[in-house]
Amino acid sequence: MAAKLNIKPIGANILVKPEEASETTKSGLIVQTSSKGERPQKGTVVALGTGAIDESGKKIAFNVRVGDVVMFKKYSPEEVEIDGEEYLIMKEADILGVFN
């Protein structure tokens, strides 16, 4: 993960560094799921946007924090490349849960 990112999400957007999932074949070969065309569903929150605003003009607090490891919907996030690294930008509604 990059130490200092050159971007900060705005609004209700969340920037996540995806975790490459892998599986072991019967022969013991470890295969990254991305090499099979699978999109990751787990990653680490690296930046939070400025926050959503409700109808009364109040800022809505995020339920996740930078550093949280989250599970998210497979096809909702937008893939982006920042400083040569892959990241995902998503809404908090795309996050299904936080790992303990």
C-alpha atoms as one frame of an Amber mdcrd trajectory, in Angstrom:
protein
   0.000   0.000   0.000   1.280   3.468  -0.849   2.466   5.496   2.120   1.039
   8.784   0.810  -1.659   8.867  -1.857  -1.990  11.770  -4.266  -5.787  11.636
  -4.125  -8.545  12.064  -1.567 -12.036  10.797  -2.378 -14.850  13.335  -2.261
 -18.431  12.998  -1.075 -19.539   9.563   0.084 -16.761   7.746  -1.797 -14.359
   5.326  -0.110 -10.973   4.271  -1.512 -10.083   0.609  -0.913  -6.890  -1.320
  -1.690  -8.146  -4.721  -2.888  -6.682  -7.886  -1.414  -5.720 -10.466  -3.989
  -7.522 -13.662  -3.109  -5.960 -16.973  -4.035  -6.953 -20.593  -4.072  -4.956
 -23.798  -4.074  -5.632 -26.339  -6.808  -5.766 -30.085  -6.150  -2.162 -30.336
  -7.359  -1.052 -27.714  -4.812  -0.662 -24.819  -7.249  -1.656 -21.440  -5.773
  -3.657 -19.399  -8.296  -4.580 -15.736  -7.834  -8.301 -15.329  -8.501  -7.558
 -12.205 -10.562  -5.713 -14.386 -13.077  -8.975 -16.299 -13.565 -10.913 -13.095
 -14.256 -12.378 -12.947 -10.739 -12.760  -9.576  -9.054 -11.701  -9.269  -5.417
 -14.314  -8.836  -2.682 -12.011  -8.019   0.226  -9.730  -5.070   0.826  -8.420
  -2.419   3.188  -9.935   1.052   3.485  -7.162   3.541   2.679  -9.096   6.833
   2.437 -12.544   8.222   3.177 -14.316  10.940   1.246 -15.585  14.173   2.702
 -18.869  12.455   3.621 -22.434  12.412   2.404 -24.875  15.166   3.366 -28.444
  14.392   4.461 -31.574  16.390   3.523 -31.127  18.785   6.457 -27.530  19.574
   5.458 -25.860  17.506   8.186 -22.815  15.407   7.361 -23.403  11.645   7.666
 -20.567   9.877   9.495 -18.957   6.832   7.888 -19.348   3.447   9.613 -15.887
   2.343   8.442 -12.447   3.774   9.233  -9.123   3.903   7.433  -7.394   0.569
   8.082 -10.603  -1.484   8.291 -10.561  -4.706   6.266 -13.901  -4.914   4.486
 -15.926  -7.274   2.313 -17.740  -5.568  -0.551 -20.015  -6.273  -3.508 -18.094
  -7.862  -6.356 -19.171  -5.686  -9.273 -20.145  -2.325  -7.727 -16.740  -0.699
  -7.111 -15.011   1.358  -9.783 -11.457   0.181 -10.549  -8.821   2.933 -10.637
  -5.038   3.033 -10.907  -3.142   5.459  -8.682   0.649   5.717  -8.824   0.814
   2.339 -10.589  -1.280   0.561  -7.924  -4.823  -0.792  -8.291  -7.535   0.601
  -6.023 -11.311   0.518  -5.869 -13.632   3.466  -5.273 -16.996   2.567  -3.790
 -19.904   3.859  -1.766 -20.358   2.716   1.820 -23.558   0.939   0.699 -21.328
  -1.374  -1.401 -19.565  -2.581   1.763 -21.159  -5.722   3.168 -19.177  -6.015
   6.387 -16.000  -5.308   8.343 -13.648  -8.124   9.393 -12.676  -8.277  13.079
